[in-house]
XYZ file of C-alpha atoms in Angstrom:
327
model
C 6.710 -34.633 -21.804
C 3.859 -35.884 -24.262
C 0.697 -35.157 -23.287
C -0.331 -38.227 -22.265
C 2.103 -38.261 -19.856
C 1.426 -35.272 -18.305
C -2.328 -36.290 -17.916
C -1.245 -39.679 -16.577
C -2.860 -40.919 -13.099
C 0.593 -41.011 -11.726
C 2.083 -37.687 -12.526
C -1.199 -35.783 -11.148
C -0.908 -37.795 -7.623
C 2.583 -36.718 -7.574
C 1.323 -33.564 -8.932
C -1.338 -33.188 -6.279
C 0.928 -34.720 -3.183
C 3.471 -31.432 -3.987
C 1.069 -28.878 -4.243
C -0.935 -30.190 -1.084
C 2.427 -29.714 1.717
C 2.416 -26.089 1.024
C -1.290 -25.087 0.862
C -1.785 -27.844 3.730
C 0.711 -25.190 5.804
C -1.488 -22.294 4.570
C -4.478 -23.631 5.825
C -2.666 -24.606 9.533
C -1.479 -21.170 9.443
C -5.042 -19.559 8.170
C -6.621 -21.400 10.946
C -4.150 -20.471 13.986
C -5.377 -17.820 16.415
C -4.203 -14.744 15.780
C -2.644 -12.595 18.481
C -3.464 -9.782 18.164
C -6.796 -8.477 17.285
C -7.662 -9.331 12.767
C -10.477 -7.651 10.863
C -11.212 -10.653 8.389
C -13.438 -9.681 5.046
C -14.876 -11.153 2.152
C -14.173 -10.032 -1.177
C -15.052 -11.501 -4.743
C -11.193 -10.012 -5.491
C -7.610 -12.023 -4.856
C -5.372 -8.668 -4.788
C -6.123 -5.717 -2.479
C -3.252 -3.067 -1.843
C -4.306 -0.711 0.412
C -6.319 -0.009 2.952
C -6.914 2.966 4.794
C -9.528 3.876 7.943
C -11.589 6.494 7.541
C -12.837 7.726 10.704
C -15.955 9.769 10.130
C -17.347 7.244 7.688
C -16.479 4.417 10.082
C -15.379 2.479 6.887
C -12.505 0.900 5.588
C -11.477 1.706 2.149
C -9.575 -0.501 0.088
C -8.073 -0.534 -3.411
C -8.643 -2.918 -6.190
C -5.813 -4.757 -8.192
C -8.167 -5.063 -11.130
C -9.116 -1.328 -10.644
C -11.535 0.173 -8.465
C -12.220 1.525 -5.055
C -14.395 -0.980 -2.235
C -15.241 0.120 1.251
C -16.068 -2.373 4.552
C -18.103 -0.852 6.898
C -17.339 -1.420 10.579
C -20.509 -1.020 12.504
C -19.957 -0.078 16.342
C -22.211 -3.224 17.450
C -20.119 -5.790 15.743
C -19.836 -9.166 17.032
C -16.691 -11.026 17.638
C -15.329 -12.814 14.766
C -17.280 -11.323 12.261
C -16.369 -11.363 8.708
C -16.719 -8.170 7.228
C -18.480 -8.098 3.415
C -16.235 -5.709 0.822
C -18.676 -3.052 -0.972
C -17.370 -2.128 -4.211
C -17.802 2.076 -5.192
C -16.399 3.314 -7.908
C -14.943 1.199 -10.821
C -14.025 3.328 -14.205
C -14.681 1.973 -17.240
C -11.975 4.680 -18.763
C -9.048 2.861 -16.350
C -10.166 -1.034 -17.267
C -6.921 -2.358 -17.389
C -5.262 -0.738 -14.474
C -4.599 -1.562 -10.734
C -5.651 0.574 -8.369
C -2.691 1.103 -5.345
C -1.696 3.130 -2.929
C -4.616 5.571 -1.372
C -4.985 8.609 1.436
C -8.066 10.540 2.612
C -7.900 14.177 2.435
C -9.815 14.840 5.714
C -9.755 18.356 5.528
C -11.401 18.730 1.812
C -13.637 15.471 2.064
C -11.698 13.213 -0.690
C -9.727 10.219 -1.540
C -7.006 9.902 -3.751
C -5.741 6.970 -5.529
C -3.107 5.862 -7.820
C -3.700 3.560 -10.831
C -1.008 2.148 -12.587
C -0.834 -0.515 -15.811
C 1.255 -2.709 -13.724
C 2.421 -5.877 -16.207
C 3.340 -3.028 -18.724
C 4.323 0.113 -16.791
C 2.821 2.112 -19.755
C 0.446 4.474 -17.676
C 0.158 5.875 -14.840
C -2.825 8.225 -13.354
C -3.955 9.715 -10.070
C -7.631 10.097 -9.385
C -9.610 12.507 -6.616
C -13.269 11.678 -5.634
C -15.415 13.104 -3.322
C -16.033 10.690 -0.005
C -19.873 11.396 0.109
C -21.456 11.630 -3.501
C -18.631 9.473 -4.778
C -17.944 12.352 -7.605
C -14.606 11.724 -9.223
C -13.259 15.260 -9.360
C -10.345 15.280 -11.291
C -8.033 12.028 -13.021
C -4.737 13.333 -13.922
C -2.753 11.330 -16.305
C 0.752 10.852 -15.251
C 2.599 8.853 -17.566
C 1.357 7.295 -20.779
C 3.167 4.537 -23.594
C 5.169 8.266 -25.332
C 6.893 8.435 -21.308
C 9.153 5.412 -20.954
C 8.291 2.965 -18.599
C 6.900 3.672 -15.005
C 4.672 2.511 -12.326
C 2.787 4.954 -10.189
C 2.324 3.680 -6.606
C 1.681 5.394 -3.949
C 0.168 8.941 -2.745
C 0.645 11.256 0.357
C -1.520 14.647 0.424
C 0.081 17.926 2.131
C -1.679 21.057 4.132
C -2.556 22.564 0.910
C -3.961 19.780 -0.705
C -1.074 18.973 -3.331
C -0.680 15.437 -3.927
C 3.036 13.708 -4.245
C 2.915 10.505 -6.175
C 5.978 7.783 -6.326
C 7.306 5.675 -9.179
C 8.601 2.687 -8.332
C 9.931 2.159 -11.455
C 11.390 5.985 -12.375
C 12.498 6.925 -8.809
C 10.709 10.028 -9.018
C 7.589 12.134 -7.669
C 4.774 13.666 -9.070
C 3.628 16.349 -7.223
C -0.322 17.450 -8.189
C -2.046 20.074 -7.031
C -5.012 20.183 -5.407
C -6.991 20.869 -8.347
C -5.181 18.027 -10.331
C -2.816 20.180 -12.865
C 0.494 18.563 -12.520
C 3.288 20.882 -10.692
C 6.255 19.436 -11.023
C 8.245 16.501 -10.728
C 10.713 15.957 -7.696
C 14.268 13.596 -8.814
C 17.420 13.154 -7.229
C 20.652 11.069 -8.194
C 20.033 9.862 -4.427
C 16.621 8.161 -5.573
C 19.164 5.606 -7.474
C 21.235 2.917 -5.462
C 24.737 2.107 -6.829
C 24.029 -1.845 -6.712
C 21.497 -2.246 -9.883
C 19.802 -5.316 -7.977
C 18.881 -2.624 -5.699
C 16.966 -0.736 -8.558
C 14.162 -2.861 -9.467
C 11.794 -2.104 -7.080
C 12.118 1.930 -6.259
C 10.428 4.543 -3.754
C 6.863 3.186 -2.744
C 5.734 4.379 0.046
C 5.312 7.787 1.038
C 3.240 10.286 3.832
C 3.471 14.349 4.698
C 4.956 15.488 7.610
C 3.065 18.094 9.113
C 5.615 20.090 9.631
C 6.442 20.410 5.826
C 7.946 17.502 4.781
C 7.949 13.964 2.849
C 9.331 10.776 3.964
C 9.672 8.182 1.554
C 11.065 4.292 1.420
C 13.162 2.656 -1.308
C 11.564 -0.497 -1.135
C 14.912 -2.751 -2.566
C 17.884 -0.547 -0.950
C 16.081 0.134 2.663
C 17.001 3.684 2.427
C 14.519 6.019 3.967
C 14.133 9.604 3.112
C 13.476 13.416 3.729
C 12.341 15.505 1.254
C 11.938 19.289 3.110
C 8.930 20.815 0.910
C 10.317 24.352 2.525
C 13.553 24.108 1.232
C 13.694 23.952 -2.290
C 12.422 20.150 -1.726
C 15.520 19.400 -0.985
C 16.639 15.619 -0.893
C 18.157 13.769 2.443
C 18.851 10.200 3.159
C 17.886 9.883 7.001
C 20.339 7.673 8.681
C 18.214 4.444 10.573
C 19.753 2.954 13.417
C 18.839 -0.557 12.801
C 17.855 -0.482 9.247
C 18.105 -0.412 6.337
C 14.172 -0.509 5.448
C 14.733 -3.177 2.934
C 11.739 -4.869 1.132
C 9.486 -1.642 2.952
C 6.332 -0.670 0.857
C 3.584 1.439 2.503
C 3.540 4.089 5.252
C 1.680 5.336 8.099
C 2.664 8.167 10.291
C 1.220 7.375 13.740
C 2.582 10.541 15.541
C 5.415 13.287 14.454
C 7.737 11.083 15.738
C 6.831 7.977 14.647
C 6.182 5.920 11.431
C 4.675 2.552 10.553
C 6.562 0.573 7.618
C 4.445 -1.703 6.455
C 6.426 -4.905 4.288
C 7.961 -8.280 4.651
C 10.444 -9.767 7.125
C 9.356 -8.509 9.177
C 5.719 -7.553 8.250
C 5.691 -4.162 10.381
C 8.396 -2.259 11.362
C 8.194 1.086 13.982
C 10.384 4.254 13.130
C 11.274 6.266 15.119
C 12.995 10.018 15.250
C 13.932 12.501 18.021
C 15.850 15.237 15.824
C 13.045 16.033 12.646
C 13.822 12.823 11.076
C 17.483 13.795 10.456
C 17.980 10.340 11.905
C 16.091 7.657 13.077
C 15.716 4.077 14.647
C 14.279 0.792 14.739
C 12.258 0.980 17.896
C 9.657 -2.184 17.182
C 8.762 -4.717 14.676
C 5.804 -7.143 14.364
C 5.810 -10.843 12.597
C 2.204 -11.407 11.044
C 1.025 -13.792 9.489
C 3.538 -15.794 7.847
C 2.011 -16.672 4.793
C 0.413 -13.061 4.011
C 2.062 -10.128 2.383
C 1.678 -6.593 4.356
C 1.785 -3.820 1.978
C 0.250 -1.007 3.788
C -1.146 0.506 7.543
C -3.475 2.393 8.628
C -4.469 3.594 11.718
C -7.778 2.947 13.464
C -8.515 4.287 17.177
C -4.934 4.842 17.949
C -4.042 1.299 16.543
C -1.555 0.082 13.436
C -3.220 -2.403 11.060
C -1.188 -3.687 8.402
C -3.095 -4.400 5.045
C -2.250 -7.896 3.876
C -2.628 -7.876 -0.585
C -3.167 -11.554 -1.192
C -6.768 -13.033 0.098
C -7.708 -16.733 0.460
C -10.497 -18.846 0.040
C -12.350 -19.617 -2.922
C -14.717 -18.895 -4.193
C -15.163 -15.516 -1.384
C -11.257 -14.493 -0.858
C -10.880 -13.825 2.522
C -8.519 -10.773 3.586
C -7.062 -9.599 6.686
C -6.310 -6.202 8.381
C -4.100 -7.197 11.223
C -3.766 -5.160 14.520
C 0.070 -4.526 14.700
C 1.967 -4.923 18.225
C 4.920 -3.315 18.576
């Protein structure tokens, strides 16, 4: 098609009409009243992968897709309908070009662990730890590089001893990183790779540590939920989930010893319960959040579950949403 045709008033009018339809729907959905509580906040970035509630400092911590960490302070005397403001905290030049993705708060050591990755080329992954008070960097551990083949470090959990576990959504493995930042081992299993080729594109994703000494991990495209027994040689088992598979599952959050929240899409939140130590489980509740937003992480504030949605809406300020999930 000639450039003059592309720039013609008729073509531009058709393009405007076609784009106005979905934009109009999005605006309508954005203006609709949410049936549950929502924390809205303004940001300078379009994408926010993960948010976790920091109860000691009364704030949400959020990871920046363009790299870095920010906070959303939540004062106790907030007014109803308040749109909070994101405040950047950390943005490091030696991590430029990498996205900050999953994060977890290691409360007993007053630190936060953050995963960084080269999202587009899958040629770099790292785990960084910061002091929650001073924001001094405690360590930066490279997990993968150009010579290691393609990998995609994505999410992180921490055990009682301070060891961190980072999922590789591309390579279907888990890095174990010691409390001081040294890579201890890599957890692998044939069970991590589904037989169906079309389920291999997005693999191990959300991860949580259970206080009984095991990990719970979700595989996004297969929907499998795994139990990794750290007290038994890192034995890997598939958790049989009634009401599963947990397809398109993303971030996980441990709500209680027998309940895990799975953030994702279709629906945006699922509540999974186990009554036998996570050998089997059942989907006991679902939550459908805003249809125009994509949930990627879950956190718990004052006993309530909030889902973080990756894409901000608006310009020049992007409005992000942390939506209460009621199951």
